[in-house]
Amino acid sequence: GANVSLMADKNKLSTKEQKFHAVSVALGALLNKAGPTKITVSQVAKRANVSRAWIYKYVAKDTEGLIGFAIEHLGKDIT
């Protein structure tokens, strides 16, 4: 019934949220390890277990954008 479709939508949303969370965690770890000038979209995608295409579509087009995303999601204390 109607409840089933609501659950499906909820799961879809949470999967995307989980990916955003994974990306921000991966970014935080890479920023701490290598610093903002050394990270790449590929490294973040690999560590977060998402595709580069997903990052380009939903998160950022480049490393600068990724750092902006990290600051937004992890707080100002990462840089």
PDB file of C-alpha atoms in Angstrom:
ATOM      1  CA  GLY A   1       0.000   0.000   0.000  1.00  0.00           C
ATOM      2  CA  ALA A   2       0.905   3.625   0.450  1.00  0.00           C
ATOM      3  CA  ASN A   3       3.233   2.913   3.371  1.00  0.00           C
ATOM      4  CA  VAL A   4       5.511   0.785   1.206  1.00  0.00           C
ATOM      5  CA  SER A   5       6.119   3.571  -1.316  1.00  0.00           C
ATOM      6  CA  LEU A   6       6.783   6.048   1.487  1.00  0.00           C
ATOM      7  CA  MET A   7       9.387   3.693   2.921  1.00  0.00           C
ATOM      8  CA  ALA A   8      11.058   3.341  -0.476  1.00  0.00           C
ATOM      9  CA  ASP A   9      11.351   7.119  -0.825  1.00  0.00           C
ATOM     10  CA  LYS A  10      12.765   7.372   2.675  1.00  0.00           C
ATOM     11  CA  ASN A  11      15.395   4.706   1.931  1.00  0.00           C
ATOM     12  CA  LYS A  12      16.406   6.428  -1.290  1.00  0.00           C
ATOM     13  CA  LEU A  13      16.881   9.695   0.560  1.00  0.00           C
ATOM     14  CA  SER A  14      18.883   8.102   3.351  1.00  0.00           C
ATOM     15  CA  THR A  15      21.171   6.369   0.846  1.00  0.00           C
ATOM     16  CA  LYS A  16      22.002   9.751  -0.680  1.00  0.00           C
ATOM     17  CA  GLU A  17      22.489  11.197   2.801  1.00  0.00           C
ATOM     18  CA  GLN A  18      24.760   8.274   3.670  1.00  0.00           C
ATOM     19  CA  LYS A  19      26.846   9.007   0.581  1.00  0.00           C
ATOM     20  CA  PHE A  20      27.090  12.702   1.503  1.00  0.00           C
ATOM     21  CA  HIS A  21      28.181  11.656   4.982  1.00  0.00           C
ATOM     22  CA  ALA A  22      30.746   9.193   3.594  1.00  0.00           C
ATOM     23  CA  VAL A  23      32.149  11.898   1.311  1.00  0.00           C
ATOM     24  CA  SER A  24      32.454  14.403   4.155  1.00  0.00           C
ATOM     25  CA  VAL A  25      34.123  11.815   6.424  1.00  0.00           C
ATOM     26  CA  ALA A  26      36.542  10.841   3.635  1.00  0.00           C
ATOM     27  CA  LEU A  27      37.294  14.498   3.002  1.00  0.00           C
ATOM     28  CA  GLY A  28      37.964  15.131   6.668  1.00  0.00           C
ATOM     29  CA  ALA A  29      40.360  12.200   6.865  1.00  0.00           C
ATOM     30  CA  LEU A  30      42.197  13.196   3.677  1.00  0.00           C
ATOM     31  CA  LEU A  31      42.404  16.850   4.698  1.00  0.00           C
ATOM     32  CA  ASN A  32      43.887  15.855   8.062  1.00  0.00           C
ATOM     33  CA  LYS A  33      46.343  13.474   6.412  1.00  0.00           C
ATOM     34  CA  ALA A  34      47.446  15.336   3.286  1.00  0.00           C
ATOM     35  CA  GLY A  35      46.125  18.888   3.561  1.00  0.00           C
ATOM     36  CA  PRO A  36      43.841  20.797   1.202  1.00  0.00           C
ATOM     37  CA  THR A  37      46.358  21.211  -1.624  1.00  0.00           C
ATOM     38  CA  LYS A  38      46.976  17.470  -1.990  1.00  0.00           C
ATOM     39  CA  ILE A  39      43.487  15.946  -2.214  1.00  0.00           C
ATOM     40  CA  THR A  40      41.770  14.906  -5.436  1.00  0.00           C
ATOM     41  CA  VAL A  41      38.201  14.025  -6.344  1.00  0.00           C
ATOM     42  CA  SER A  42      39.432  10.507  -7.189  1.00  0.00           C
ATOM     43  CA  GLN A  43      40.919   9.987  -3.720  1.00  0.00           C
ATOM     44  CA  VAL A  44      37.766  11.183  -2.017  1.00  0.00           C
ATOM     45  CA  ALA A  45      35.528   9.038  -4.243  1.00  0.00           C
ATOM     46  CA  LYS A  46      37.634   5.940  -3.590  1.00  0.00           C
ATOM     47  CA  ARG A  47      37.752   6.481   0.154  1.00  0.00           C
ATOM     48  CA  ALA A  48      34.015   7.275   0.383  1.00  0.00           C
ATOM     49  CA  ASN A  49      33.176   4.319  -1.872  1.00  0.00           C
ATOM     50  CA  VAL A  50      31.192   6.467  -4.307  1.00  0.00           C
ATOM     51  CA  SER A  51      31.868   7.187  -7.978  1.00  0.00           C
ATOM     52  CA  ARG A  52      33.635  10.321  -9.149  1.00  0.00           C
ATOM     53  CA  ALA A  53      30.572  10.971 -11.318  1.00  0.00           C
ATOM     54  CA  TRP A  54      28.363  10.978  -8.213  1.00  0.00           C
ATOM     55  CA  ILE A  55      30.647  13.534  -6.553  1.00  0.00           C
ATOM     56  CA  TYR A  56      30.672  15.704  -9.694  1.00  0.00           C
ATOM     57  CA  LYS A  57      26.868  15.554  -9.893  1.00  0.00           C
ATOM     58  CA  TYR A  58      25.908  16.033  -6.243  1.00  0.00           C
ATOM     59  CA  VAL A  59      28.878  17.451  -4.344  1.00  0.00           C
ATOM     60  CA  ALA A  60      31.392  19.484  -6.334  1.00  0.00           C
ATOM     61  CA  LYS A  61      33.011  19.863  -9.743  1.00  0.00           C
ATOM     62  CA  ASP A  62      36.548  20.221  -8.383  1.00  0.00           C
ATOM     63  CA  THR A  63      38.787  20.026  -5.315  1.00  0.00           C
ATOM     64  CA  GLU A  64      37.991  23.601  -4.310  1.00  0.00           C
ATOM     65  CA  GLY A  65      34.302  22.744  -4.303  1.00  0.00           C
ATOM     66  CA  LEU A  66      35.009  19.635  -2.239  1.00  0.00           C
ATOM     67  CA  ILE A  67      36.759  21.703   0.409  1.00  0.00           C
ATOM     68  CA  GLY A  68      33.786  24.076   0.503  1.00  0.00           C
ATOM     69  CA  PHE A  69      31.504  21.069   0.944  1.00  0.00           C
ATOM     70  CA  ALA A  70      33.690  19.716   3.753  1.00  0.00           C
ATOM     71  CA  ILE A  71      33.664  23.021   5.594  1.00  0.00           C
ATOM     72  CA  GLU A  72      29.882  23.205   5.244  1.00  0.00           C
ATOM     73  CA  HIS A  73      29.345  19.639   6.458  1.00  0.00           C
ATOM     74  CA  LEU A  74      32.131  19.153   9.002  1.00  0.00           C
ATOM     75  CA  GLY A  75      32.408  22.597  10.480  1.00  0.00           C
ATOM     76  CA  LYS A  76      34.918  25.390  10.261  1.00  0.00           C
ATOM     77  CA  ASP A  77      37.617  23.653  12.314  1.00  0.00           C
ATOM     78  CA  ILE A  78      38.991  21.416   9.546  1.00  0.00           C
ATOM     79  CA  THR A  79      41.266  23.888   7.778  1.00  0.00           C
TER      80      THR A  79
END
